[in-house]
Coordinates of C-alpha atoms in Angstrom, one line a residue:
Chain A
D263 CA 106.6 122.7 96.8
G264 CA 107.9 119.8 99.0
G265 CA 108.9 116.4 97.9
I266 CA 111.4 114.1 96.7
T267 CA 113.3 114.5 93.4
Q268 CA 115.4 111.8 91.7
S269 CA 117.3 112.3 88.5
P270 CA 117.5 111.4 85.9
K271 CA 114.4 109.5 85.0
Y272 CA 116.1 107.2 82.6
L273 CA 119.9 106.2 82.7
F274 CA 121.8 104.2 80.2
R275 CA 125.3 102.9 81.0
K276 CA 127.8 100.4 79.6
E277 CA 128.8 97.4 81.6
G278 CA 131.8 98.0 83.8
Q279 CA 131.0 101.6 84.6
N280 CA 130.0 103.0 87.9
V281 CA 126.9 105.2 87.9
T282 CA 125.5 107.5 90.7
L283 CA 121.7 108.1 91.1
S284 CA 120.6 111.3 92.8
C285 CA 118.0 111.6 95.5
E286 CA 117.1 115.0 97.1
Q287 CA 114.3 115.8 99.7
N288 CA 113.1 119.0 101.1
L289 CA 110.5 117.4 103.6
N290 CA 113.1 117.8 106.4
H291 CA 112.9 114.0 107.0
D292 CA 115.5 112.3 109.1
A293 CA 115.4 108.9 107.4
M294 CA 116.0 108.0 103.7
Y295 CA 116.0 104.8 101.8
W296 CA 117.0 103.2 98.5
Y297 CA 114.8 100.4 97.0
R298 CA 115.2 98.4 93.9
Q299 CA 112.2 97.2 91.9
D300 CA 112.3 94.5 89.3
P301 CA 109.4 93.4 87.1
G302 CA 106.7 91.4 89.0
Q303 CA 108.5 91.9 92.4
G304 CA 108.1 93.9 95.5
L305 CA 110.6 96.6 96.7
R306 CA 113.9 95.4 97.9
L307 CA 115.8 97.5 100.4
I308 CA 119.3 98.4 99.3
Y309 CA 120.5 100.9 101.9
Y310 CA 118.9 103.2 104.4
S311 CA 120.0 106.1 106.6
Q312 CA 118.2 107.2 109.7
I313 CA 120.4 110.2 110.4
V314 CA 123.1 112.3 108.7
N315 CA 126.4 110.6 108.4
D316 CA 125.1 107.3 109.2
F317 CA 123.6 104.5 107.0
Q318 CA 122.9 100.8 107.1
K319 CA 122.9 97.9 104.6
G320 CA 119.6 96.7 103.6
D321 CA 118.7 93.2 102.2
I322 CA 120.6 93.6 98.8
A323 CA 123.6 96.0 99.5
E324 CA 126.3 94.2 97.5
G325 CA 127.5 96.0 94.6
Y326 CA 126.1 99.4 95.9
S327 CA 127.3 102.2 98.0
V328 CA 125.8 105.3 99.5
S329 CA 126.7 108.6 101.4
R330 CA 124.6 110.8 103.6
E331 CA 126.6 114.0 104.1
K332 CA 123.6 116.2 104.1
K333 CA 120.1 115.6 105.5
E334 CA 118.6 116.4 102.1
S335 CA 120.6 114.2 99.9
F336 CA 121.2 110.4 99.7
P337 CA 122.9 109.5 96.5
L338 CA 123.2 105.8 95.4
T339 CA 126.2 104.5 93.5
V340 CA 125.8 101.4 91.4
T341 CA 129.1 99.9 91.0
S342 CA 130.5 97.6 88.4
A343 CA 130.4 94.8 91.1
Q344 CA 126.5 94.7 90.9
K345 CA 125.9 91.7 88.7
N346 CA 122.4 92.6 87.4
P347 CA 122.1 96.5 87.7
T348 CA 119.3 97.0 85.3
A349 CA 116.2 97.8 87.4
F350 CA 113.8 100.6 88.6
Y351 CA 115.5 102.5 91.5
L352 CA 113.2 104.3 94.0
C353 CA 114.3 106.6 96.8
A354 CA 112.1 107.3 99.7
S355 CA 112.2 109.4 102.9
S356 CA 110.2 109.2 106.2
Q357 CA 109.9 110.7 109.6
S358 CA 110.0 108.3 112.4
S359 CA 108.0 105.1 111.6
Y360 CA 105.5 107.0 109.7
E361 CA 104.6 106.8 106.0
Q362 CA 107.5 106.8 103.4
Y363 CA 107.3 109.4 100.5
F364 CA 108.8 108.1 97.3
G365 CA 110.5 109.9 94.5
P366 CA 109.4 109.3 90.8
G367 CA 112.3 106.7 90.4
T368 CA 115.2 106.3 88.0
R369 CA 115.1 103.6 85.3
L370 CA 118.7 102.2 84.9
T371 CA 119.6 100.2 81.9
V372 CA 123.1 98.7 81.7
T373 CA 124.1 97.0 78.4
Chain B
G265 CA 115.0 86.3 107.2
Q266 CA 111.7 88.2 107.8
Q267 CA 109.3 88.0 104.9
V268 CA 106.0 89.4 104.1
M269 CA 104.1 87.2 101.6
Q270 CA 101.4 88.8 99.6
I271 CA 98.7 87.1 97.4
P272 CA 97.5 86.9 94.7
Q273 CA 100.2 88.3 92.4
Y274 CA 97.7 89.3 89.8
Q275 CA 94.0 89.9 89.7
H276 CA 91.8 90.7 86.9
V277 CA 88.2 91.8 87.6
Q278 CA 85.3 93.3 85.8
E279 CA 84.3 96.9 86.8
G280 CA 82.0 96.8 89.7
E281 CA 83.4 93.5 91.0
D282 CA 85.1 93.4 94.4
F283 CA 88.8 92.8 94.9
T284 CA 91.0 91.6 98.0
T285 CA 94.6 91.3 98.5
Y286 CA 96.1 89.5 101.5
C287 CA 99.4 89.8 103.4
N288 CA 100.9 87.3 105.8
S289 CA 103.9 87.3 108.0
S290 CA 105.4 84.3 110.1
T291 CA 106.3 86.5 112.9
T292 CA 104.3 89.4 114.8
L293 CA 104.4 92.8 113.1
S294 CA 104.6 96.1 114.8
N295 CA 102.5 97.8 112.2
I296 CA 101.6 97.4 108.5
Q297 CA 101.3 100.0 105.9
W298 CA 99.7 99.7 102.4
Y299 CA 100.8 101.6 99.2
K300 CA 99.5 102.0 95.7
Q301 CA 101.6 102.2 92.7
R302 CA 100.0 103.1 89.4
P303 CA 101.4 101.9 86.2
G304 CA 104.6 103.7 85.4
G305 CA 104.4 105.6 88.8
H306 CA 105.9 105.3 92.3
P307 CA 104.4 103.8 95.4
V308 CA 102.1 106.2 97.4
F309 CA 101.0 105.6 100.9
L310 CA 97.4 104.7 101.6
I311 CA 97.3 103.9 105.3
Q312 CA 99.0 102.5 108.4
L313 CA 97.5 99.9 110.9
V314 CA 99.0 99.4 114.3
K315 CA 96.4 97.9 116.6
S316 CA 95.5 94.2 116.8
G317 CA 92.3 93.6 114.9
E318 CA 92.3 97.2 113.7
V319 CA 89.8 98.0 110.7
K320 CA 90.1 101.2 108.7
K321 CA 88.0 102.5 105.8
Q322 CA 88.7 104.9 103.0
K323 CA 85.6 105.3 100.8
R324 CA 85.5 101.9 99.0
L325 CA 88.7 100.6 100.5
T326 CA 88.6 98.5 103.7
F327 CA 91.9 97.7 105.4
Q328 CA 92.3 95.1 108.1
F329 CA 94.9 93.9 110.6
G330 CA 94.7 90.4 112.1
E331 CA 94.2 89.8 115.8
A332 CA 97.6 88.2 116.0
K333 CA 99.2 91.2 114.0
K334 CA 100.6 88.6 111.4
N335 CA 98.2 89.2 108.6
S336 CA 96.4 92.0 106.9
S337 CA 94.0 92.5 104.0
L338 CA 92.9 95.2 101.6
H339 CA 89.4 94.9 100.2
I340 CA 88.0 97.2 97.4
T341 CA 84.3 97.2 96.9
A342 CA 82.9 97.8 93.5
T343 CA 86.1 98.4 91.6
Q344 CA 86.5 101.2 89.2
T345 CA 89.0 101.7 86.4
T346 CA 90.8 104.3 88.5
D347 CA 91.8 101.6 91.0
V348 CA 94.1 100.1 88.5
G349 CA 97.7 99.5 89.8
T350 CA 99.9 97.4 92.1
Y351 CA 99.0 97.3 95.9
F352 CA 101.8 96.6 98.3
C353 CA 101.6 95.9 101.9
A354 CA 104.7 96.6 103.9
G355 CA 105.3 95.4 107.4
S356 CA 107.6 96.6 110.2
Y357 CA 108.7 94.4 112.9
N358 CA 109.7 97.0 115.5
Q359 CA 108.7 100.5 116.1
G360 CA 110.7 102.8 113.8
G361 CA 112.3 99.8 112.0
K362 CA 112.6 99.2 108.3
L363 CA 109.7 98.2 106.1
I364 CA 109.6 94.8 104.5
F365 CA 107.5 95.0 101.4
G366 CA 105.3 92.2 99.9
Q367 CA 105.5 91.3 96.3
G368 CA 102.5 93.2 95.5
T369 CA 99.1 92.4 93.8
E370 CA 98.7 93.9 90.3
L371 CA 95.0 94.8 89.8
S372 CA 93.6 95.2 86.3
V373 CA 90.0 96.4 85.9
K374 CA 88.0 95.7 82.7
P375 CA 85.5 98.4 81.9

């Protein structure tokens, strides 16, 4: 059963802690993306990777970090430097410029 | 920076009424994609438009790409309760480039 998995679905952290969100795909897609979604807003691009061992900053990369050591995996770390980390985080993958397939998302709450 | 503006932000309709959402870019797009996100869910790809003036239909949904490739619209004929959700357009400014998402239009349908 092909697709994208994100875990966990809900995540709670205390302010000042780093947290890593998981994203795994078995679609054999080269490109992977991380978006942040806030209520009433569209999706904002955090980081993206078009090939293994390479990634680029999106529009709101400050306070986040990523790695792409394997084609299937693109974990996102939300660091303590991110001022407003509470949000819905979506991971996606695609092949070339075609449609993006999204995972179910992780809802992060930082208090 | 490059932006894709989408209106309206919200639309409430009676079941059976039509619905339209519009997207606009200040610069020419390479292509535009449309996604639907059900409440509590993740975005799901609907369609991609590439050619100037292109019109595509999916049952009750009609998608248009403007002649100048700067605007696009999604029209739903005779809405049903299953159409409820947020519709996003997402434009790309070069082939294989990252997507810029509009803010989305949240559609609610009263039975």
